[in-house]
mmCIF file of C-alpha atoms in Angstrom:
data_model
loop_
_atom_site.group_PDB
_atom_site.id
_atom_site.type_symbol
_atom_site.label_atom_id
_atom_site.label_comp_id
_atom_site.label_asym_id
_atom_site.label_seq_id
_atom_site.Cartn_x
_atom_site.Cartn_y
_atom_site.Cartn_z
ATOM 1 C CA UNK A 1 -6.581 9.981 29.037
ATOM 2 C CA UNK A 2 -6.866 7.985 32.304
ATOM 3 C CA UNK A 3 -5.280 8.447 35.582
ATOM 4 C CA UNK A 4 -3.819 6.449 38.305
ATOM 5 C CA UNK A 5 -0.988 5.797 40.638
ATOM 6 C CA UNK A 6 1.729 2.906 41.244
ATOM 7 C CA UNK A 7 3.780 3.005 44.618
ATOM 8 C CA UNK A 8 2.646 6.215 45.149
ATOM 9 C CA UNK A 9 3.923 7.712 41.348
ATOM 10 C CA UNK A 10 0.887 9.640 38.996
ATOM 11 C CA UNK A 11 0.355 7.569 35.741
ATOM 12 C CA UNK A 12 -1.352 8.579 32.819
ATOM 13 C CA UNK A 13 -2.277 6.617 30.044
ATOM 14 C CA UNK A 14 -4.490 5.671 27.074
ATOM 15 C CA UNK A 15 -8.310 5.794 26.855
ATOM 16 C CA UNK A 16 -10.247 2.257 26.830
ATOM 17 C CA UNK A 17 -10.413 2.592 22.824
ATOM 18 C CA UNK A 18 -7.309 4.023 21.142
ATOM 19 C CA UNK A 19 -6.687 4.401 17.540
ATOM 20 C CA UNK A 20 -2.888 2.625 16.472
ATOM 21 C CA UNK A 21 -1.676 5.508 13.876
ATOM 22 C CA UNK A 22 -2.662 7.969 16.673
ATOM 23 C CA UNK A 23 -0.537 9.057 19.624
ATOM 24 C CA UNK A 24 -0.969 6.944 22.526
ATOM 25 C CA UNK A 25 1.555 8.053 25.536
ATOM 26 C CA UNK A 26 2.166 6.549 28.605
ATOM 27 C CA UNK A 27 3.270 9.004 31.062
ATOM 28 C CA UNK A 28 4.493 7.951 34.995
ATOM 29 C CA UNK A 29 6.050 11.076 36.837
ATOM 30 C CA UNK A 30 8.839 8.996 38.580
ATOM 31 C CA UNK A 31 12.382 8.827 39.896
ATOM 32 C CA UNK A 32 12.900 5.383 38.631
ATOM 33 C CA UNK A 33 13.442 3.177 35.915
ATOM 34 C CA UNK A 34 9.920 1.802 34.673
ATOM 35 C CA UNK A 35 9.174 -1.724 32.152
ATOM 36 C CA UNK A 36 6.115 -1.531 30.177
ATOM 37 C CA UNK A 37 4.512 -4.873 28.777
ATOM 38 C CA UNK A 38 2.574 -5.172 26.020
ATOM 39 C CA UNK A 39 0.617 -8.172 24.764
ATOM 40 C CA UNK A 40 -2.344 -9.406 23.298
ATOM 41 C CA UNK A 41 -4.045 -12.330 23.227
ATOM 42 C CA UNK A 42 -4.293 -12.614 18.877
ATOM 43 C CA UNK A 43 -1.718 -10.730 18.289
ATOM 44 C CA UNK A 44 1.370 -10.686 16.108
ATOM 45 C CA UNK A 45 1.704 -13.942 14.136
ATOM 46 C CA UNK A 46 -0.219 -16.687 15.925
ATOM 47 C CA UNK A 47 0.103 -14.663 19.522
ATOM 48 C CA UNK A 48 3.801 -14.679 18.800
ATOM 49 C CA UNK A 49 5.369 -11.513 17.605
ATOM 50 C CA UNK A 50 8.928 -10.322 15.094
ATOM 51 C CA UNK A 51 10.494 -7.527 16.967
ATOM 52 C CA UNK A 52 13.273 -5.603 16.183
ATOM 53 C CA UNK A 53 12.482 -2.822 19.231
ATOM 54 C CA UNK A 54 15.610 -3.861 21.331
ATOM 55 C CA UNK A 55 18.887 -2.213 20.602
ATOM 56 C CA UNK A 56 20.468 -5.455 19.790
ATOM 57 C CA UNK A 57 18.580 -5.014 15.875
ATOM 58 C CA UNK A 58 18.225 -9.373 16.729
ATOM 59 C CA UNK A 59 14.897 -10.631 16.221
ATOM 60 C CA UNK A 60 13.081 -11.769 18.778
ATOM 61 C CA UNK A 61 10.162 -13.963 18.771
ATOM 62 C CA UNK A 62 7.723 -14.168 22.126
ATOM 63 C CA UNK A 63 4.434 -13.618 22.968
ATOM 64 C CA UNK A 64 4.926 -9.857 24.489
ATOM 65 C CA UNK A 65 6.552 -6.783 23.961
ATOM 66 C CA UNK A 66 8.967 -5.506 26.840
ATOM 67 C CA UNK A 67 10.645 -2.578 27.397
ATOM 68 C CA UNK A 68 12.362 -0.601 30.067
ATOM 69 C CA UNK A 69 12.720 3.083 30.161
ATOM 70 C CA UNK A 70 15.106 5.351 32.208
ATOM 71 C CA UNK A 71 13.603 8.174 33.831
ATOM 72 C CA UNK A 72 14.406 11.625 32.905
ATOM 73 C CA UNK A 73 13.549 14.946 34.717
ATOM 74 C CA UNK A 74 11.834 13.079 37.624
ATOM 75 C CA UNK A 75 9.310 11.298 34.624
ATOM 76 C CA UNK A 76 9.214 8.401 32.240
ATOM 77 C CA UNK A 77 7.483 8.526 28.707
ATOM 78 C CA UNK A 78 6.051 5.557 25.982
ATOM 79 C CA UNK A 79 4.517 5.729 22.745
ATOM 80 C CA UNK A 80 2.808 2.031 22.416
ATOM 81 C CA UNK A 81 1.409 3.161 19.385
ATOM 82 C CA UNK A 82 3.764 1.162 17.196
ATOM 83 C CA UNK A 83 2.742 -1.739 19.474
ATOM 84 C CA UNK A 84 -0.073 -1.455 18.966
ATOM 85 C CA UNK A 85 0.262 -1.644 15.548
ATOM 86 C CA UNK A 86 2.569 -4.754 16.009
ATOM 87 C CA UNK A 87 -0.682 -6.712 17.204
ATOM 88 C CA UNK A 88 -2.212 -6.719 13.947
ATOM 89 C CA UNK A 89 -2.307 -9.501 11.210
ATOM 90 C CA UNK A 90 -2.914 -7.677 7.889
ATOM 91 C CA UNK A 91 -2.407 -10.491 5.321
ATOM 92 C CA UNK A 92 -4.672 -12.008 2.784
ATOM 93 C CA UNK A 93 -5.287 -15.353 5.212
ATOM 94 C CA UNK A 94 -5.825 -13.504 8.016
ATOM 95 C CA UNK A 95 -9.587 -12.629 7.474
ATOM 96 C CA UNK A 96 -11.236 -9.262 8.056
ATOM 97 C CA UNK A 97 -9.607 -6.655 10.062
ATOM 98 C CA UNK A 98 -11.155 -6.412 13.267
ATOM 99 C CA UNK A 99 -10.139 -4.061 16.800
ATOM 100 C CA UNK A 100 -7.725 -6.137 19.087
ATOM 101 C CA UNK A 101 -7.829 -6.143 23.171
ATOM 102 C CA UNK A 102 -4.317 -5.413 24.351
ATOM 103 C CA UNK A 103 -3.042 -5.980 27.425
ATOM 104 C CA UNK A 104 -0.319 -3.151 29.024
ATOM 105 C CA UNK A 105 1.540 -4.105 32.707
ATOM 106 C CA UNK A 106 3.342 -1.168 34.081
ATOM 107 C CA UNK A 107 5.969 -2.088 36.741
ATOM 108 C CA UNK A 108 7.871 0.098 39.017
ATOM 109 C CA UNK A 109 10.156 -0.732 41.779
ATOM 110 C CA UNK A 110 8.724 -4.529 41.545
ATOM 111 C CA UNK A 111 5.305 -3.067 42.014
ATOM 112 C CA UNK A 112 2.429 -3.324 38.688
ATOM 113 C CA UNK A 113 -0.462 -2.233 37.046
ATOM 114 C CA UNK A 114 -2.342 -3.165 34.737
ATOM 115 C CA UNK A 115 -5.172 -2.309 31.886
ATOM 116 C CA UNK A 116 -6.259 -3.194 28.484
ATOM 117 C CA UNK A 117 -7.444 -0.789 25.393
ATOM 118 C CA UNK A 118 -9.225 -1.951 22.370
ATOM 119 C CA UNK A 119 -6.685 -0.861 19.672
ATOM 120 C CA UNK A 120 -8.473 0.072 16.205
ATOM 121 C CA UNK A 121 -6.509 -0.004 12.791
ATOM 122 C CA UNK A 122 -6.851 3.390 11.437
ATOM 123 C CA UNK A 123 -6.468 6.914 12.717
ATOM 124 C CA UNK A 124 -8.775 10.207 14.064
ATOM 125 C CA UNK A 125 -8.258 13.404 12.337
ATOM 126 C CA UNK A 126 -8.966 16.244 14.357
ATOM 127 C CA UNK A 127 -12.517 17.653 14.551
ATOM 128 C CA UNK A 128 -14.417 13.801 13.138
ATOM 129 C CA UNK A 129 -16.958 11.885 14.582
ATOM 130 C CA UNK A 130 -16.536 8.339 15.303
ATOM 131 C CA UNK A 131 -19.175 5.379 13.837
ATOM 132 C CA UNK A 132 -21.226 8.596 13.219
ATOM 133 C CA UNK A 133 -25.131 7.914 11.791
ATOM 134 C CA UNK A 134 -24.192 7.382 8.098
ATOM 135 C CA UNK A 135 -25.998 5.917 4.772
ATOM 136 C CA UNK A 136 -24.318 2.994 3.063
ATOM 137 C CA UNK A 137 -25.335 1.729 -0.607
ATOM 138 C CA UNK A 138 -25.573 -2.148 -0.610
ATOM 139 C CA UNK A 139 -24.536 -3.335 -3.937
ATOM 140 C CA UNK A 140 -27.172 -6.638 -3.741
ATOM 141 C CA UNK A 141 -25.073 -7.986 -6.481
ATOM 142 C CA UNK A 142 -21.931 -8.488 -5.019
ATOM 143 C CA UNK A 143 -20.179 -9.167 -1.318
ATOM 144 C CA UNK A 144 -21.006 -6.466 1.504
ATOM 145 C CA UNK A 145 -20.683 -6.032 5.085
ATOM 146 C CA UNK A 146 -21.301 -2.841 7.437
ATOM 147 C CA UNK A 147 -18.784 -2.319 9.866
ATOM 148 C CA UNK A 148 -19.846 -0.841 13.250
ATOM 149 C CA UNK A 149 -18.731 -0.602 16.910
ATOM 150 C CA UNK A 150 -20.280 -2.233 19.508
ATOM 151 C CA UNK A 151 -17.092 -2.261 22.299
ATOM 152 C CA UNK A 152 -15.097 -3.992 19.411
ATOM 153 C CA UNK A 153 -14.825 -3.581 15.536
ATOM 154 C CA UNK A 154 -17.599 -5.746 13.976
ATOM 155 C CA UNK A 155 -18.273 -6.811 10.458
ATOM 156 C CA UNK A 156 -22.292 -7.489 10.125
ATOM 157 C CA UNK A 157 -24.845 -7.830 7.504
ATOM 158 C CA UNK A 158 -26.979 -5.622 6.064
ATOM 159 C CA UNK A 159 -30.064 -6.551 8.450
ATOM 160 C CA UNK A 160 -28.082 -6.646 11.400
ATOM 161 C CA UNK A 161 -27.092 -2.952 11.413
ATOM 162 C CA UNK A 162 -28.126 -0.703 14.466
ATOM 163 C CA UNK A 163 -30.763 2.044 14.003
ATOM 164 C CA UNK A 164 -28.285 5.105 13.353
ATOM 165 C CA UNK A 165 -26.979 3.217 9.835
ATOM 166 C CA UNK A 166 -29.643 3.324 6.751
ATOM 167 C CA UNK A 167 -29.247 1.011 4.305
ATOM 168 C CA UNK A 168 -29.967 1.750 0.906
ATOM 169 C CA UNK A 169 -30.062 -0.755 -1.398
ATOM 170 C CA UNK A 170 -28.361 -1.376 -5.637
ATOM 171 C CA UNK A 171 -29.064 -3.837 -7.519
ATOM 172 C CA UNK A 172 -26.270 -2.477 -10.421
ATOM 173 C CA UNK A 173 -24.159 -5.160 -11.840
ATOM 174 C CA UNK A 174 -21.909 -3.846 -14.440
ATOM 175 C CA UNK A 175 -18.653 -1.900 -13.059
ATOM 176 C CA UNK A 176 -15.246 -2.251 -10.982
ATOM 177 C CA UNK A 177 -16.752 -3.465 -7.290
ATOM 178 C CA UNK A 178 -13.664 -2.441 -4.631
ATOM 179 C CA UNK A 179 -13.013 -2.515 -0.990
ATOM 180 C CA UNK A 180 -11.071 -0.862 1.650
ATOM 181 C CA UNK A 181 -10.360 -0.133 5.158
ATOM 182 C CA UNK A 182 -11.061 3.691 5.576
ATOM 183 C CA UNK A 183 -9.295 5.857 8.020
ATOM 184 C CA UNK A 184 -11.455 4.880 10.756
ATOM 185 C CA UNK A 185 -10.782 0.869 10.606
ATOM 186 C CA UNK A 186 -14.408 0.561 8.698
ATOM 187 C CA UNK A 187 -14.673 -1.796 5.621
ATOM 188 C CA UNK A 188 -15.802 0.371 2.825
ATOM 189 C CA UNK A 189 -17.576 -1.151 -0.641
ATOM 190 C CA UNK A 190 -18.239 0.911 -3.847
ATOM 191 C CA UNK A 191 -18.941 -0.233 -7.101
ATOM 192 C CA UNK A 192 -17.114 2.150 -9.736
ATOM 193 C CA UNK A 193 -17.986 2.763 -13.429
ATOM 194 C CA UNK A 194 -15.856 1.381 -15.742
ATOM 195 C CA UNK A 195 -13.716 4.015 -17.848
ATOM 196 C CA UNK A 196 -10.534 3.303 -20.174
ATOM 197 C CA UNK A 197 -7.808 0.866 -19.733
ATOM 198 C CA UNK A 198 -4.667 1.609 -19.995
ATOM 199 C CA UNK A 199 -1.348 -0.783 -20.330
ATOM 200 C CA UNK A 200 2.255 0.345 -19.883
ATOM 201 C CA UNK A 201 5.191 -1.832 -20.590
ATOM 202 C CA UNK A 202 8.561 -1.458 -19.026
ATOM 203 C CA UNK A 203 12.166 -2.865 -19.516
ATOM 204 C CA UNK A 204 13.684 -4.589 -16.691
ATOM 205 C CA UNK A 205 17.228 -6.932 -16.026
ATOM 206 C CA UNK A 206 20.298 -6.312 -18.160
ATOM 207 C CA UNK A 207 20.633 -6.076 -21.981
ATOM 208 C CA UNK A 208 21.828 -9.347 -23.141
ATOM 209 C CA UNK A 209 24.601 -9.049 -26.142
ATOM 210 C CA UNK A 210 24.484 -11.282 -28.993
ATOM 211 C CA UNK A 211 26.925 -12.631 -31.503
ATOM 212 C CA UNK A 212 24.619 -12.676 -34.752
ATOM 213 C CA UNK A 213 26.234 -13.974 -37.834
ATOM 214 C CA UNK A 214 23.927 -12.867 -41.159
ATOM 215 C CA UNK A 215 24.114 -14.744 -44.542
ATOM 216 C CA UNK A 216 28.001 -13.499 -45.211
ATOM 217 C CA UNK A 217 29.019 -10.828 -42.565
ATOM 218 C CA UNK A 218 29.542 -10.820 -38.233
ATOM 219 C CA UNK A 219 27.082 -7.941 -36.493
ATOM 220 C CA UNK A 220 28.016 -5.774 -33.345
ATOM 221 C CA UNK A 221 25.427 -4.472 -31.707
ATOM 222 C CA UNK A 222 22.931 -6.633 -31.408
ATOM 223 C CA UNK A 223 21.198 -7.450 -28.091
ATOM 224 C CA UNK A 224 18.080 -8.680 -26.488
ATOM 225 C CA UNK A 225 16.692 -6.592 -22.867
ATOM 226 C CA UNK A 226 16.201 -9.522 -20.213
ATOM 227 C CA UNK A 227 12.477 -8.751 -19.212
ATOM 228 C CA UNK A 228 9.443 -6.858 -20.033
ATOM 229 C CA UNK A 229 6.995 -5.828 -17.089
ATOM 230 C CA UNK A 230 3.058 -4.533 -18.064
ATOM 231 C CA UNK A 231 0.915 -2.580 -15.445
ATOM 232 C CA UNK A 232 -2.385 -2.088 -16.432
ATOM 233 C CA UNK A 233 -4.909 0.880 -14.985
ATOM 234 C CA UNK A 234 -8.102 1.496 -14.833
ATOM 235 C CA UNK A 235 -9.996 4.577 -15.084
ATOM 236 C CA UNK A 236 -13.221 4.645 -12.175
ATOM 237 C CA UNK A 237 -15.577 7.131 -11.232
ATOM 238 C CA UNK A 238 -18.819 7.425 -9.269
ATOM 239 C CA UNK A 239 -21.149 9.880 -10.898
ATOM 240 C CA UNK A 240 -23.093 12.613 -9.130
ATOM 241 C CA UNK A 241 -23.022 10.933 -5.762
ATOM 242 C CA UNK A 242 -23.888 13.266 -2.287
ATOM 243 C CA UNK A 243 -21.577 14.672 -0.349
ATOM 244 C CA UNK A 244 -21.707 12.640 2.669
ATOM 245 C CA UNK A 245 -20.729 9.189 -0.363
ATOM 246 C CA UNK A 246 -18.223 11.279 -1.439
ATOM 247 C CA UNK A 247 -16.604 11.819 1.938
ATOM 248 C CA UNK A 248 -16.746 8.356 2.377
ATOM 249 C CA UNK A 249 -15.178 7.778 -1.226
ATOM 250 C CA UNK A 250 -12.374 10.268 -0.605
ATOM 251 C CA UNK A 251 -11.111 7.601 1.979
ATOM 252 C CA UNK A 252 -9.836 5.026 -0.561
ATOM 253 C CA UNK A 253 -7.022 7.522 -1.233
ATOM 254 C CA UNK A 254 -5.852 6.972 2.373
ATOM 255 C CA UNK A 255 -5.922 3.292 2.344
ATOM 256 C CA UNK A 256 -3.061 0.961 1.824
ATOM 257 C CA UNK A 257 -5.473 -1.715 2.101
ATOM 258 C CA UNK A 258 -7.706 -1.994 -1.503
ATOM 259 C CA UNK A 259 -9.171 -5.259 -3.130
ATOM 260 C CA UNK A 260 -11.178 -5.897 -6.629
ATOM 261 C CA UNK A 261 -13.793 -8.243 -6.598
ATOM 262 C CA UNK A 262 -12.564 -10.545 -9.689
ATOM 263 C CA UNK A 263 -14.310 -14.064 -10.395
ATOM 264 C CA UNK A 264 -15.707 -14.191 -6.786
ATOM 265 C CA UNK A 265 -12.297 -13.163 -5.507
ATOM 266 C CA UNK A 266 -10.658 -9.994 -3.681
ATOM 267 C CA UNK A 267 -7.415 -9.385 -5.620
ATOM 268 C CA UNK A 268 -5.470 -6.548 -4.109
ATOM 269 C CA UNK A 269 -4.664 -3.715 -5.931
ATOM 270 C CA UNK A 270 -3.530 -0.114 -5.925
ATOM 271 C CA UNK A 271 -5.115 2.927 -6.342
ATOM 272 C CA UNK A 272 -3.216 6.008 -8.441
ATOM 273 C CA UNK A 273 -1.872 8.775 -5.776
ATOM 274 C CA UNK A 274 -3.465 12.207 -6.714
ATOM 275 C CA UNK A 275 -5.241 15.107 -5.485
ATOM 276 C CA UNK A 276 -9.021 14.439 -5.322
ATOM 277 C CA UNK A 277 -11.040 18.112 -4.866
ATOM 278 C CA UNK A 278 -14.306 19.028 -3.583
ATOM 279 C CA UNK A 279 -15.919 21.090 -5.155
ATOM 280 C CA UNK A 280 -18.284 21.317 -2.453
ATOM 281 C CA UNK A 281 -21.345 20.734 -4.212
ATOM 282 C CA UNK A 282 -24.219 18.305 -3.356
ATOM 283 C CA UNK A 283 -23.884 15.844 -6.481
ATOM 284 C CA UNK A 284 -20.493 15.681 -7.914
ATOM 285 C CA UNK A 285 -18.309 12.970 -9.807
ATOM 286 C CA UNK A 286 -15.649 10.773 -8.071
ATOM 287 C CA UNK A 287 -12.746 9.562 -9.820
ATOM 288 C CA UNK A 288 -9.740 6.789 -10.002
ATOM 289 C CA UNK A 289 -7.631 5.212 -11.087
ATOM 290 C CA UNK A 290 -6.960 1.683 -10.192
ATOM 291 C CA UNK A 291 -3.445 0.216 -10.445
ATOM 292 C CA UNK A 292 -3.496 -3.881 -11.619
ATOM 293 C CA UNK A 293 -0.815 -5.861 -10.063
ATOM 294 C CA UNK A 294 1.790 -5.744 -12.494
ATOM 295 C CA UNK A 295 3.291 -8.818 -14.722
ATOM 296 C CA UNK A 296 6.530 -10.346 -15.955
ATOM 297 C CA UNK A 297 5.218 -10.825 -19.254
ATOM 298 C CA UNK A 298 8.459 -12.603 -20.012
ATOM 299 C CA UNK A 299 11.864 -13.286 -19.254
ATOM 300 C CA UNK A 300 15.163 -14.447 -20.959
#
């Protein structure tokens, strides 16, 4: 946390890099009413953000966040974390997801401050390293990037990585290529042997009645469903990989944020919630299952 003062009141607030799923208080020990402002220069849709954060429940389109807070017991309090997270673009136009600079005014009594953080997209658990010395595989084959940190979130190529990132290198073809924003804002790549496929079919809309008339005789009973819906899966698995690939694996199971590589596109899909378990050994299998984007087969 930093430190400061306005008209004479104690302020604390965020470091210069913040993560947006973490806490991130502002804190102003004051007997007056205080108005926060929070903007950044990409952010929201086009600079322009949807906000539903005043008590009204309107929305309200503008290039900035505002809001006032009452002081209580001689101090006034702000979570900008959701914010934070407001600045953000995820959508499949919007490109890789990369740190934004936002921009916080604090005014009291007519009198500001002002400072910036670089908010990343992702969260710290307690106890991890950030942009730590790490191996990644480069799967020559297909699309790759390393993500590192150099006072933003970057996106580079292979031969552009810093010393404390080794490269290793795959020239494997044949499997289910994905990627996915780990925990830590990174872009993540892994290409996954292929297992069974699965396909399940469900009923959806109302069951349609009909009036059926046979050679002779009038039939009750008989009806149509309005829909049919298929999902397929996919089973995945990386074989005896090391436990630092692993680690890195597990984080697909925290990420909202997973694409297939299919016909030199990224098609989002899901991956199957479950419990993945280390076993704590050196070489060990990692598996999946992948969740296609379901289908109306068809409808009546």
């Amino acid at each position: 946390m930093r430190t400061g003062t306005i008209n004479g009141c104690s302020i604390k607030y965020p470091d210069e890099v913040v993560f947006c799923f973490n806490p991130n208080m502002i804190t102003v020990n004051t007997s007056s009413d205080v108005t926060f402002v929070i903007s950044s220069d990409s952010g929201g849709s086009g600079g322009v953000f949807d906000t539903t954060f005043d008590r009204t429940f309107t929305i309200v389109k503008r290039p900035y966040f505002s809001d006032n807070r009452d002081e209580y017991a001689n101090y006034v309090e702000l979570d900008i974390s959701a914010y934070l997270q407001a600045c953000f673009d995820i959508n499949r136009s919007g490109g890789m997801v990369e740190s934004k600079v936002v921009h916080v005014k604090v005014t009291i009594s007519g009198v500001s401050m002002s400072f910036d953080v670089t908010a990343i997209w992702g969260a710290m658990n307690i106890g991890e390293q950030f942009d730590a010395p790490r191996t990644v595989v480069h799967f020559t084959k297909y699309p790759f990037t390393v993500t590192i940190f150099d006072q933003m979130i970057k996106h580079v190529s292979p031969s552009d990585v810093p010393e404390y990132v080794k490269v290793v290198e795959d020239d494997s073809e044949d499997g289910i290529y994905l990627r996915w924003i780990d925990r830590h804002g990174f872009y993540q790549y892994w290409l996954f042997q292929e297992g069974s496929n699965e396909n399940k079919s469900e009923e959806y809309g109302e069951r349609l009645m009909e009036n059926f008339y046979g050679s002779k005789y009038g039939y009750y009973g008989v009806s149509r469903i309005q829909g049919k819906t298929t999902e397929g899966t996919k089973k995945a698995c990386a074989s005896l990989v090391s436990k630092e690939i692993f680690n890195m694996l597990l984080s697909i199971h925290s990420s909202p944020l997973v694409d297939m590589y299919v016909d030199e596109t990224w098609v989002p899909v899901g991956i199957k919630a479950d419990t993945a378990v280390d076993s704590g050994e050196h070489l060990q299998d990692f598996e999946i299952t992948v969740i296609l984007p379901t289908i109306i087969s068809q409808s009546l």
